[in-house]
Short mmCIF file of C-alpha atoms and ligand atoms in Angstrom, two decimals:
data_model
loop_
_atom_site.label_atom_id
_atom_site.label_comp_id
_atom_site.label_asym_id
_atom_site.label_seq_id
_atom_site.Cartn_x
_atom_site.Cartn_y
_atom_site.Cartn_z
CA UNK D 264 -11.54 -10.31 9.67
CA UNK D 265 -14.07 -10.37 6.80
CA UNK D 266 -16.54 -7.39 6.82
CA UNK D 267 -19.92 -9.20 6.17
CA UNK D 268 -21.65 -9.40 2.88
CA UNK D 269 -24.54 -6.97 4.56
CA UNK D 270 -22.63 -4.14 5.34
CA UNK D 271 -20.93 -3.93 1.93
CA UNK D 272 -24.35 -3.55 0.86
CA UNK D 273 -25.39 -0.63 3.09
CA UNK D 274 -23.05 0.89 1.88
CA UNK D 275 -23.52 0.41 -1.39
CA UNK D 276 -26.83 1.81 -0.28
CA UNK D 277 -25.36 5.15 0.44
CA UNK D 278 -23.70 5.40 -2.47
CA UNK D 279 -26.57 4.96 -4.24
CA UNK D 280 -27.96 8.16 -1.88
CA UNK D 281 -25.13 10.51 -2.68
CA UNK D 282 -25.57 10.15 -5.67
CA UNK D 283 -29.28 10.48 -6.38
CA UNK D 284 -29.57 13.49 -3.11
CA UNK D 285 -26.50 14.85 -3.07
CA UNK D 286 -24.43 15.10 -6.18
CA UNK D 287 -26.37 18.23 -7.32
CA UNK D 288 -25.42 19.76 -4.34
CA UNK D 289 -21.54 19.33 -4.07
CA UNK D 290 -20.62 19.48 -8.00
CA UNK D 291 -19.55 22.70 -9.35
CA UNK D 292 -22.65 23.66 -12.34
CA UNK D 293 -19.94 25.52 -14.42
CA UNK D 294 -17.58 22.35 -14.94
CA UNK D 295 -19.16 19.59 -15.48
CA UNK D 296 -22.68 17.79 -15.57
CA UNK D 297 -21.41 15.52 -12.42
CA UNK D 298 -19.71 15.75 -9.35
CA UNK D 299 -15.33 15.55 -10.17
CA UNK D 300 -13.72 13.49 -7.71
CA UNK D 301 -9.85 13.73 -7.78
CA UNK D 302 -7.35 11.00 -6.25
CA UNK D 303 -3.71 11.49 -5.17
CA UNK D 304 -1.60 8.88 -3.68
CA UNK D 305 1.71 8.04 -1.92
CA UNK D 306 3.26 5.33 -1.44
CA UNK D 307 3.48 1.48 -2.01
CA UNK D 308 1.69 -0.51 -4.64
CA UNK D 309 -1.22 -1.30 -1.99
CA UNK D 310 -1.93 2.50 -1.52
CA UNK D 311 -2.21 2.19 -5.62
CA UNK D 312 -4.42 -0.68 -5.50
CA UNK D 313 -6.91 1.03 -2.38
CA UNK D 314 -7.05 4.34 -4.48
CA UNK D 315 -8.58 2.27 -7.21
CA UNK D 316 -11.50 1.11 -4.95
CA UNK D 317 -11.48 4.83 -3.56
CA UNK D 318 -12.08 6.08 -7.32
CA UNK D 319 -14.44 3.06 -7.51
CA UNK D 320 -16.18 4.21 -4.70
CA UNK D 321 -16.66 7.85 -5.59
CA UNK D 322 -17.95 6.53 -9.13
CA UNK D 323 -20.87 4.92 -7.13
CA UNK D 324 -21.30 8.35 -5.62
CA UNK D 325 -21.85 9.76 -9.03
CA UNK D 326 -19.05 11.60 -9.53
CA UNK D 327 -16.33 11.26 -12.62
CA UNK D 328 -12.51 11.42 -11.72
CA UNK D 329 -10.38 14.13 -12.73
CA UNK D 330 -6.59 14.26 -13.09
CA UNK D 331 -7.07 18.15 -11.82
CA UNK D 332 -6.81 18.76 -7.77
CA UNK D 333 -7.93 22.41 -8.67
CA UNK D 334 -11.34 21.78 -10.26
CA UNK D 335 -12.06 19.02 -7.64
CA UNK D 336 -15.34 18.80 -6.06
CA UNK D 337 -14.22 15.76 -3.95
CA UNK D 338 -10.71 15.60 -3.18
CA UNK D 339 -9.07 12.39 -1.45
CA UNK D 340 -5.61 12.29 -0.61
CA UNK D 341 -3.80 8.43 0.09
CA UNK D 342 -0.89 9.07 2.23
CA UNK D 343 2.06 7.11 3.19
CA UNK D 344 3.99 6.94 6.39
CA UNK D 345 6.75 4.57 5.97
CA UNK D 346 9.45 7.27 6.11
CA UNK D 347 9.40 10.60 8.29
CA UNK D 348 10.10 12.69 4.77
CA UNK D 349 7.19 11.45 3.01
CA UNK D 350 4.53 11.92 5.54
CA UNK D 351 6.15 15.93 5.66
CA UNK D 352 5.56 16.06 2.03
CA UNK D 353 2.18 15.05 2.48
CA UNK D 354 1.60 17.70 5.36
CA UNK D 355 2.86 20.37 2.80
CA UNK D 356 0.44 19.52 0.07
CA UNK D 357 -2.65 18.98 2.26
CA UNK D 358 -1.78 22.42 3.41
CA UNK D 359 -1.45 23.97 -0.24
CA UNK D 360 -5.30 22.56 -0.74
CA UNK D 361 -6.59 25.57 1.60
CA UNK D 362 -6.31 27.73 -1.54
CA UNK D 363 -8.02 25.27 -3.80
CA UNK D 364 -11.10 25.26 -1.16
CA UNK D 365 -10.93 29.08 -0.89
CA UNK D 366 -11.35 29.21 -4.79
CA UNK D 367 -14.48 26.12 -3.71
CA UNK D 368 -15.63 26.80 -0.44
CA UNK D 369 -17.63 23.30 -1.10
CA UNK D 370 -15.37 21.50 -1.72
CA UNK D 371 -14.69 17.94 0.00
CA UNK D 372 -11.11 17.04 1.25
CA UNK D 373 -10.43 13.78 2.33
CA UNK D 374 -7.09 12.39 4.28
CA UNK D 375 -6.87 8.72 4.55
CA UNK D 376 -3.95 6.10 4.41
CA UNK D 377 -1.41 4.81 6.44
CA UNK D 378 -1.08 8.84 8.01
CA UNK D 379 -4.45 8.60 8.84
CA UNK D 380 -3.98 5.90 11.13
CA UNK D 381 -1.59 7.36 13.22
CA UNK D 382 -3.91 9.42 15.79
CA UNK D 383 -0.96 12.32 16.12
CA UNK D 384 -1.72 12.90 12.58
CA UNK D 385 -5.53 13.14 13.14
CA UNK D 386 -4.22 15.44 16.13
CA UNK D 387 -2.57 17.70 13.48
CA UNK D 388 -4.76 18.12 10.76
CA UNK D 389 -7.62 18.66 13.38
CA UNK D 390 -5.88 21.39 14.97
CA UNK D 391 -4.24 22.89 11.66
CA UNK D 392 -5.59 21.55 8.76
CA UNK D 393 -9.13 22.61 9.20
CA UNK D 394 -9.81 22.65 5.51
CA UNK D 395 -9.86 18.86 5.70
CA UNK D 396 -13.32 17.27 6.36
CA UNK D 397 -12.62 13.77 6.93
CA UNK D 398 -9.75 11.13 7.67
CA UNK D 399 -10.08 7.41 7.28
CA UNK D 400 -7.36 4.84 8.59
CA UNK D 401 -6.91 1.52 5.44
CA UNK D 402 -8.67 -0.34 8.02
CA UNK D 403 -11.59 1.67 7.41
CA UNK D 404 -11.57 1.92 3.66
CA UNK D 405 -14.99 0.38 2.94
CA UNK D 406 -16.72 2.85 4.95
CA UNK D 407 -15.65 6.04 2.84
CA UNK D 408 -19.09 6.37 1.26
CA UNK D 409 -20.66 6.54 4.95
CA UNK D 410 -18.22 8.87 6.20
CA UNK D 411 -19.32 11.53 3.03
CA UNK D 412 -22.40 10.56 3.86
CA UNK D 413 -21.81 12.52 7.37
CA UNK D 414 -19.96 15.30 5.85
CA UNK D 415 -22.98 15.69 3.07
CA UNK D 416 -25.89 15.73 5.44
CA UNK D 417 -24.25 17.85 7.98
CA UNK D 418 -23.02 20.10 5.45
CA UNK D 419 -26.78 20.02 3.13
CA UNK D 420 -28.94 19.42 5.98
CA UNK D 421 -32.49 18.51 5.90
CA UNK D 422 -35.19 20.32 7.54
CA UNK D 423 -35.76 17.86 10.14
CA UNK D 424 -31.76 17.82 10.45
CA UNK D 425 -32.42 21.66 11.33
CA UNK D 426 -34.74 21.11 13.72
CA UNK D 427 -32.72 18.54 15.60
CA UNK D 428 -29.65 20.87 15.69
CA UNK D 429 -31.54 23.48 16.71
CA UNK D 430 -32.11 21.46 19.88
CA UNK D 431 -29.34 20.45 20.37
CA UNK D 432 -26.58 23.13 20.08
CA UNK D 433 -23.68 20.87 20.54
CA UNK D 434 -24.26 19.39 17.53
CA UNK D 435 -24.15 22.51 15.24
CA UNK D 436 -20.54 23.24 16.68
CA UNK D 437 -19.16 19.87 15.80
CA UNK D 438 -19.90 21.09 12.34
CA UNK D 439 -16.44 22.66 12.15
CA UNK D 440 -15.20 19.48 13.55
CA UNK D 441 -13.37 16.89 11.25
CA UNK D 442 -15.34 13.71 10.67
CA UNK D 443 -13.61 10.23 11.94
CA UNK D 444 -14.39 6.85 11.98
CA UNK D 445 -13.78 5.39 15.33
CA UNK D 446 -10.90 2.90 14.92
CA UNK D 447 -9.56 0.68 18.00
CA UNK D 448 -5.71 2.35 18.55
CA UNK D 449 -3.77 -0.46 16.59
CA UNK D 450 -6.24 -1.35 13.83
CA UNK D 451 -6.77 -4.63 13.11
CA UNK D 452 -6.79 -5.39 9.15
CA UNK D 453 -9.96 -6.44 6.99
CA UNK D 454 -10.88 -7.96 4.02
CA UNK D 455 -13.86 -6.23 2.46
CA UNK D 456 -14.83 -7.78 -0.30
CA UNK D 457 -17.24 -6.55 -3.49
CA UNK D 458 -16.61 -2.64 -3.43
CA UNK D 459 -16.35 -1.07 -6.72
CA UNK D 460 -13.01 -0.43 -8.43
CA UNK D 461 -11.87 1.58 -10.95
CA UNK D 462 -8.53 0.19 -12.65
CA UNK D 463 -6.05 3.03 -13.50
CA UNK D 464 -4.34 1.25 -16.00
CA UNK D 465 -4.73 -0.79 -19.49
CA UNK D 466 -2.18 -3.70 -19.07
CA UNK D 467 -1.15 -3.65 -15.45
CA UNK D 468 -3.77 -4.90 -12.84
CA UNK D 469 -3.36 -4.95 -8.90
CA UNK D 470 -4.44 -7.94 -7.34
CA UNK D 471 -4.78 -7.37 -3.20
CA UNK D 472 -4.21 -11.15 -1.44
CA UNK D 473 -4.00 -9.80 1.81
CA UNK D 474 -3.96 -6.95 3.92
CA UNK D 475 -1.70 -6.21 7.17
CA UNK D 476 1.14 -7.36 8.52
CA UNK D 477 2.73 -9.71 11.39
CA UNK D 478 6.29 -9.29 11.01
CA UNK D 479 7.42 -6.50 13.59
CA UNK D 480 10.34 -5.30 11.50
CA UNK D 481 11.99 -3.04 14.68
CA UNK D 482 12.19 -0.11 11.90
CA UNK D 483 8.45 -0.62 10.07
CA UNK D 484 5.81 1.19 11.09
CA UNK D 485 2.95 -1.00 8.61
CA UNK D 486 1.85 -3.27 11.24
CA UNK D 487 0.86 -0.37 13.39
CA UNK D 488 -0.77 1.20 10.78
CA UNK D 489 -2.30 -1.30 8.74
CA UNK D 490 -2.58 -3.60 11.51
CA UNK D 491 -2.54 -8.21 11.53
CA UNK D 492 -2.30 -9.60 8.75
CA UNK D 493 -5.60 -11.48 7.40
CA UNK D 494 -6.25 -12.96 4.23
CA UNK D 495 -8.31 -13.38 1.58
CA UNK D 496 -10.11 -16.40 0.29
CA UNK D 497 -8.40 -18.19 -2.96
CA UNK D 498 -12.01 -18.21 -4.36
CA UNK D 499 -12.27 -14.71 -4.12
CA UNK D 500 -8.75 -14.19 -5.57
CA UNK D 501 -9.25 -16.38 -8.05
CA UNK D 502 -12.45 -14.84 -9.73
CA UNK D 503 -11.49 -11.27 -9.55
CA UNK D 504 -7.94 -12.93 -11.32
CA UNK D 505 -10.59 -14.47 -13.88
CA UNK D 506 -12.23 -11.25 -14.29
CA UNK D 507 -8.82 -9.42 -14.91
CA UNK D 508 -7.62 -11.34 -16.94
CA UNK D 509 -10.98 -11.38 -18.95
CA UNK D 510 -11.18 -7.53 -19.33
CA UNK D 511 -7.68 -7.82 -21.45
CA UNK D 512 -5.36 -7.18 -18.76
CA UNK D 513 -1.66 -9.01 -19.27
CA UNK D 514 0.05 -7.98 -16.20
CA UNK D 515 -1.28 -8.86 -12.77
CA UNK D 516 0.56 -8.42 -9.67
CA UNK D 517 -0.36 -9.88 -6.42
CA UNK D 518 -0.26 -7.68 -3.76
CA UNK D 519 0.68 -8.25 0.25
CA UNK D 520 3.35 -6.88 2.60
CA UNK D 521 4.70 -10.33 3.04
CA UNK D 522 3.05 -12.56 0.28
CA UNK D 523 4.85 -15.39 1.33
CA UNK D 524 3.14 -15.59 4.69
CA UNK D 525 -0.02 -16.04 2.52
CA UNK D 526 -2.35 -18.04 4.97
CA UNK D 527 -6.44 -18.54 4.15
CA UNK D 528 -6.61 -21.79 6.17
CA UNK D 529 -7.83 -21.02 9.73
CA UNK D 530 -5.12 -21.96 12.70
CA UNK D 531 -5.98 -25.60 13.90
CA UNK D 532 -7.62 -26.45 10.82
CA UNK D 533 -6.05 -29.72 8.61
CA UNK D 534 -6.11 -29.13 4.97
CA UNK D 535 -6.68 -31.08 1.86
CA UNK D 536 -3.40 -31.82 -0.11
CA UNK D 537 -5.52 -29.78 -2.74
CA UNK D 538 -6.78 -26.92 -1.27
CA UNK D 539 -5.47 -23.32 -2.26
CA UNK D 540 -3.52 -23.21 1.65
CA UNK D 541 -0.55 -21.52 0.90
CA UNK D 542 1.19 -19.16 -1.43
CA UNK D 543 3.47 -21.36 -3.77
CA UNK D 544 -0.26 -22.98 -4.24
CA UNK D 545 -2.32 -20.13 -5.27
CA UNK D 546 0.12 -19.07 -7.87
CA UNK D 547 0.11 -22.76 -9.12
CA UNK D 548 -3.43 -22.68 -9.20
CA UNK D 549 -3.47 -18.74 -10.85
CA UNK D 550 -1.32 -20.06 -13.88
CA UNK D 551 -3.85 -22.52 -14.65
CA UNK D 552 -6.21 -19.97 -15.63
CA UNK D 553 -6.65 -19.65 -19.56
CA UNK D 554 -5.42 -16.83 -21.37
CA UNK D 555 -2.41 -14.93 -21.93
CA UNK D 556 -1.24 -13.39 -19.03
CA UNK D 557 1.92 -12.43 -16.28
CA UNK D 558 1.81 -13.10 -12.67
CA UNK D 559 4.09 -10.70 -10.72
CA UNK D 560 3.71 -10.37 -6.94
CA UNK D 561 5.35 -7.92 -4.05
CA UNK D 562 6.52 -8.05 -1.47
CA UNK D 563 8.43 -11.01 -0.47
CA UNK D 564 9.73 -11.43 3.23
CA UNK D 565 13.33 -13.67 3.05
CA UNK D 566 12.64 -15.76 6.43
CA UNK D 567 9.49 -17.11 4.42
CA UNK D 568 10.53 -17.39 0.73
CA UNK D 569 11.45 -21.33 0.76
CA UNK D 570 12.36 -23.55 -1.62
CA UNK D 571 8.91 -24.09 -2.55
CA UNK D 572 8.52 -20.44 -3.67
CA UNK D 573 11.05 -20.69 -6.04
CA UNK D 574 10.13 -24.13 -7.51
CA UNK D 575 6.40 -23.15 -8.05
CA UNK D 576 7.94 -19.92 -9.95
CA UNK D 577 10.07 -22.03 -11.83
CA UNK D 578 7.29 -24.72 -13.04
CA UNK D 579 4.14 -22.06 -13.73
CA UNK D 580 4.87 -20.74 -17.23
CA UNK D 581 2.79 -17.76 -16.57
CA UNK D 582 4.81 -16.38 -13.14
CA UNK D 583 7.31 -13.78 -14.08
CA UNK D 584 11.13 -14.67 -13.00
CA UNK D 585 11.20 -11.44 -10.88
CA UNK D 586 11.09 -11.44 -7.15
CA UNK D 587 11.59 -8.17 -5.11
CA UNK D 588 13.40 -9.59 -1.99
CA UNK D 589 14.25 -6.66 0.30
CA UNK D 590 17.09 -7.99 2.27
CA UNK D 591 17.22 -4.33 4.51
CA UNK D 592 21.48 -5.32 5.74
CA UNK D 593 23.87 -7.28 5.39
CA UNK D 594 25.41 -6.94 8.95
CA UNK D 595 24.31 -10.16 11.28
CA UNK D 596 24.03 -8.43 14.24
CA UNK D 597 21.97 -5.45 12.50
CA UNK D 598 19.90 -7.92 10.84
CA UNK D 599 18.68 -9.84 14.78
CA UNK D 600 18.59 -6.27 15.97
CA UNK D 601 16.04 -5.10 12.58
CA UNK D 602 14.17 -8.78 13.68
CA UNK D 603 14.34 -9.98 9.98
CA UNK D 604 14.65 -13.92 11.19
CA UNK D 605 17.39 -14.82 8.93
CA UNK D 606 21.72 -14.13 8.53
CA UNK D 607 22.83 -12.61 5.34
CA UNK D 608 24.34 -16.26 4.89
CA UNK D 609 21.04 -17.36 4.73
CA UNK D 610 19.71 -14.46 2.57
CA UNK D 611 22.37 -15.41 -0.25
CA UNK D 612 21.57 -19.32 -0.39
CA UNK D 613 17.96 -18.19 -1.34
CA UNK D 614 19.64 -16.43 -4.35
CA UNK D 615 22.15 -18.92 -5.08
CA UNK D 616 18.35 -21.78 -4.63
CA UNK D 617 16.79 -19.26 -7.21
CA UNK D 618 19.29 -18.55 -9.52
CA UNK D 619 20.04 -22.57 -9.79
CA UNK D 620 16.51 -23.27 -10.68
CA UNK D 621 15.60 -19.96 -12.85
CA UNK D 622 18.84 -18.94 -14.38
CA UNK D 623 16.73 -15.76 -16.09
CA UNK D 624 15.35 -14.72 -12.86
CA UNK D 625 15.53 -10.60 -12.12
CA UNK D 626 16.32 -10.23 -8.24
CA UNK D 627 15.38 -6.90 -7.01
CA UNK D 628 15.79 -5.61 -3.32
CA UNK D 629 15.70 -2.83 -0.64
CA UNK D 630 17.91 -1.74 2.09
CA UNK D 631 18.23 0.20 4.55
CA UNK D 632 21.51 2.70 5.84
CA UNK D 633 21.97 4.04 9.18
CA UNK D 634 20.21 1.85 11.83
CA UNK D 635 20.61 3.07 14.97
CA UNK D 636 23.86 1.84 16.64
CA UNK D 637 25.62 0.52 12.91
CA UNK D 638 29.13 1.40 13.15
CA UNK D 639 31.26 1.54 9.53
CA UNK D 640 32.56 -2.00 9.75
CA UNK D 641 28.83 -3.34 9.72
CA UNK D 642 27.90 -0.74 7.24
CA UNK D 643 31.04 -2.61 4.78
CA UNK D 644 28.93 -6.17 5.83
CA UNK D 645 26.06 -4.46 3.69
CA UNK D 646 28.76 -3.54 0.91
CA UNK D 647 30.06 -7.02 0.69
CA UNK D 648 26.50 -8.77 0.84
CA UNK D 649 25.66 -6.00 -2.40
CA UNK D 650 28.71 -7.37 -4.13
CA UNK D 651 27.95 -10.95 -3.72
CA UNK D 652 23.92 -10.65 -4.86
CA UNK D 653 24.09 -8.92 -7.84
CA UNK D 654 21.03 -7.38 -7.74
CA UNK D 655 19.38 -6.39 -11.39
CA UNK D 656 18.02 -3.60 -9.27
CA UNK D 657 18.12 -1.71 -5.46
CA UNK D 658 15.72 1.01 -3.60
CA UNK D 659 18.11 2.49 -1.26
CA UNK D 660 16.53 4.10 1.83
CA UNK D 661 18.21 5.74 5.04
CA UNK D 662 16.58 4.78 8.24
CA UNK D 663 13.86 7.18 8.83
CA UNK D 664 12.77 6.73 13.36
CA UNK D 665 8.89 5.86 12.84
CA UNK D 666 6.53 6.08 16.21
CA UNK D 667 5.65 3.29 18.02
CA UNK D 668 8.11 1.33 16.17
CA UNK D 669 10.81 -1.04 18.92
CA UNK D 670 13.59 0.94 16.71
CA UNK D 671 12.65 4.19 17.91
CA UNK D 672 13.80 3.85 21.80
CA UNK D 673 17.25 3.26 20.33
CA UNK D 674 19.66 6.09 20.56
CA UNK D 675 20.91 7.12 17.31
CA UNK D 676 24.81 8.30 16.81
CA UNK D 677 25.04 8.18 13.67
CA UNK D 678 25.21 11.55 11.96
CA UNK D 679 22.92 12.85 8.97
CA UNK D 680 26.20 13.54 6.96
CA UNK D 681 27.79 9.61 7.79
CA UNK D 682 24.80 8.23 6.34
CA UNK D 683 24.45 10.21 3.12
CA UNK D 684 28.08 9.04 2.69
CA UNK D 685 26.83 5.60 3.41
CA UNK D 686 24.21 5.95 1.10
CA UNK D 687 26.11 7.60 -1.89
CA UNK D 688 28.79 4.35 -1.30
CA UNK D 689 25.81 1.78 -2.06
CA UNK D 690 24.46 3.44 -4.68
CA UNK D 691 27.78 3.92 -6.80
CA UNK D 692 28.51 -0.02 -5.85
CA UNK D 693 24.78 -0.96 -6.83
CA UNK D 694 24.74 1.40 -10.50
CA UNK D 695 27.93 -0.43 -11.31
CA UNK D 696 26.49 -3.64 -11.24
CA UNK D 697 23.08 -2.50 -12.82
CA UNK D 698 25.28 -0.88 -15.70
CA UNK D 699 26.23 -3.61 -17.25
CA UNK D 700 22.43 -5.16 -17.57
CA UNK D 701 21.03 -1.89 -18.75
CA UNK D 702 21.01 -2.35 -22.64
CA UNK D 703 18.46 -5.95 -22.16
CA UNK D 704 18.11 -5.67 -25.67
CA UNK D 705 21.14 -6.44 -26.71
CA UNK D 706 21.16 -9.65 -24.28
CA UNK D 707 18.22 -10.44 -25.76
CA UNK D 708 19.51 -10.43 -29.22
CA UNK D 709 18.78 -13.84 -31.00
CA UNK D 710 16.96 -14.90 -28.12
CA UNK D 711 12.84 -16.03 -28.89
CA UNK D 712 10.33 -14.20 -26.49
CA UNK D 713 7.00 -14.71 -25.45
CA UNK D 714 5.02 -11.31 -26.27
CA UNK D 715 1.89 -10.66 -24.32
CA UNK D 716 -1.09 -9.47 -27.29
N1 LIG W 986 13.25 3.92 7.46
C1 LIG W 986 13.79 3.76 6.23
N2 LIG W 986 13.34 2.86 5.34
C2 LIG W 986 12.30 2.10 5.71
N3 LIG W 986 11.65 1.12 5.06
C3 LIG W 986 10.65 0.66 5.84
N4 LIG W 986 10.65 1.33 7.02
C4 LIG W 986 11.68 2.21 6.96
C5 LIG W 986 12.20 3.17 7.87
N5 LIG W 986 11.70 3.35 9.07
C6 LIG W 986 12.02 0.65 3.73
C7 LIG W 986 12.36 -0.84 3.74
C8 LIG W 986 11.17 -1.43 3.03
C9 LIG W 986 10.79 -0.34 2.08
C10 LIG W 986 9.41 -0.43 1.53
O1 LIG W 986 10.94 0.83 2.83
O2 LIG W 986 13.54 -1.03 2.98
O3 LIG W 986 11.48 -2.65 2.37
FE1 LIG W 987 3.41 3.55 2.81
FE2 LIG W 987 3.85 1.14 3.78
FE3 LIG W 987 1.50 2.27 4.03
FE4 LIG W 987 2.36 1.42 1.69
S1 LIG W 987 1.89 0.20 3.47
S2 LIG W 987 1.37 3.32 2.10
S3 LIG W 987 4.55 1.93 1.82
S4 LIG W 987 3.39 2.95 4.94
#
């Protein structure tokens, strides 16, 4: 779902308020001249790419951004809930920001990310982070400046605002309340297009294609928290790719839970043999752009990275020979039982497809130890499929039980102490076939490069 064109504008419109009515107010005179907003994320490369429009957005508001949580005026924590340990490390640092608001009693603290979406969370830090102001699910992204907007005026009140409250009571008690946006339970993604956005970086650019996801991995909680998948127009893509590339950077990666299931051409609808319908298509259509630049793009789902995929990669000069395909186990039975859609058979012709075309091509991947119910003999399945790929790279994870996820009903045998074994097993195997790749200079050597100036 696309956000229309008017509401991007209103709040654009309260940005523009903040920052001529209220940035006085909330910066801290001492410090600075404006208003210092301060960004922390967790997480994937999306969470990267929505803290830019965050920063963006509290840029509009008039603030500048600082790299310091401690002389924040505004303070916005991105959080990540893919795995039970990171969402506790999350919980410990939001709690460790109650002293920086004691030193700042006016200061701003914002929660928002895939945590946010989960309404337990919300539960949580309502009832014991009360430091925190706001929370905002990704869903809900675009409408950060309103939501300051309610924390500003109900913290700096007008006097008609005072009068009103003084009528009604119940509202000057919700003061102490934290301020939501209200999201339906599973939120369905959007596409909000023109907010601002501040790049972090000089060479490296992220390039959002699509939000959400459709999959139902048993084990993921994303499509609960960042809800359908939707996409975004290849006109939009393209310009903001134009302007990218046109503000010097050389790097740009596209950006989607499943990239591959890239889709802009409404269900029913028949398509020109031309049109930008598909992913092996828009980066075709990417690497015509002029200029000197690298397409990179994560994260690539197996069941729908065809032949096709790899062909485009092969034939656009400007796509790097990198794909990340997380292929999550190597056991059959694990793999119908994670509802990944494809047999490690399967998995390894892609490879074998890939590595036929693009001989140079970097394959990177994730997996997963200790699903519920995987006994040692499938665990040596994931061993043997690690042998066979070859993998220039591998993020080793052990299952972590998410809520509301089909994997968490399953009873879980498997002991903490069997799984760290499991894990320390894949990632001896896995650094023994890295080792050897390491030194890419010296496989380089004599070889003629294409440098990116
Ligand atoms: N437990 C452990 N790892 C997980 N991942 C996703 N969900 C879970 C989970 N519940 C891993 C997958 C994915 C990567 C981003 O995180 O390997 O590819
Ligand atoms: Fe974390 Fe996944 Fe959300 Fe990214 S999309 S922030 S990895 S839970």
């Amino acid at each position: 779902m696309q956000i229309p064109i008017s509401e991007i504008e209103n709040q654009k419109k309260i940005m523009r308020t903040i920052r001529e009515e209220f940035s006085q107010k909330i910066m801290d005179a001492a410090q600075s001249a404006k208003p210092l907003g301060y960004v922390d994320t967790y997480g994937c490369q999306q969470n990267e790419s929505d803290s830019e429009k965050i920063r963006g957005m509290l840029i509009e508001m008039g603030c500048v951004i600082t790299h310091d949580e401690y002389v924040a005026d505004i303070i916005v924590i991105n959080t990540c809930a893919i795995r039970e340990n990171a969402e506790n490390r999350v919980f410990g640092n939001v709690g460790d920001l109650v002293h920086t608001k004691k030193a700042k009693p006016n200061q701003l603290i914002a929660v928002c990310g895939c945590m946010a979406a989960i309404s337990e969370n919300v539960e949580r830090i309502r009832n014991k982070y009360k430091h925190v102001d706001m929370v905002f699910s990704p869903a809900d992204l675009w409408r950060f400046p309103e939501l300051v907007y309610q924390v500003l005026s109900e913290k700096y009140p007008t006097k008609e605002d005072k009068e009103q409250s003084a009528k009604t009571r119940e509202r000057s008690k919700k003061s102490k309340t934290l301020h939501t946006l209200p999201s339906s339970e599973y939120p369905q993604a959007r596409i909000a297009e023109g907010l601002p956005n501040h790049r972090d970086m000089k060479i490296k650019a992220w390039l959002p294609i699509m939000h959400g996801c459709n999959n139902f991995c048993a084990y993921c909680i994303v499509p609960y928290v960042r809800g359908r998948e939707v996409s975004r127009e290849p006109s939009a893509i393209l310009a903001e790719a134009k302007e990218i590339i046109d503000a010097g950077y050389k790097d740009i990666t596209l950006l989607g839970q499943n990239v591959n299931s890239y889709n802009p051409v409404p269900s029913g609808k028949v398509c020109e043999v031309s049109e930008v319908s598909d992913f092996p298509k828009l980066i075709r259509e990417m690497s015509k752009l002029d200029g000197e630049f690298l397409i990179r793009f994560m994260t690539s789902h197996p069941k729908d990275a065809g032949e096709e995929l790899f062909r485009a990669m092969a034939e656009s000069e400007k796509v790097a020979r990198h794909i990340h395909l997380p292929f999550q186990a190597g056991n059959d039975r694990i793999l119908k039982l994670m509802n990944r859609g494809y047999t490690s058979a399967e998995y390894l012709d892609k490879l074998a497809f890939a590595r036929e075309l693009m001989p140079d091509i970097v394959i990177t991947s994730d997996v997963i130890v200790g699903y519920p119910g995987e006994t040692d003999e499938e665990f040596e399945d994931t061993l043997r499929l690690v042998e066979k790929a070859q993998f220039d790279a591998m993020f080793t994870f052990i299952y972590s039980r998410r809520p509301h996820t089909a994997a968490a009903k399953l009873s879980d045998t498997t002991t903490r102490e069997e799984k760290q074994i499991r894990f320390d097993k894949l990632l001896e195997l896995q650094n023994a076939i890295s080792a050897p790749n390491i030194s890419i200079s010296l496989l380089l050597r004599g070889s003629l490069c294409r440098i990116l100036s």
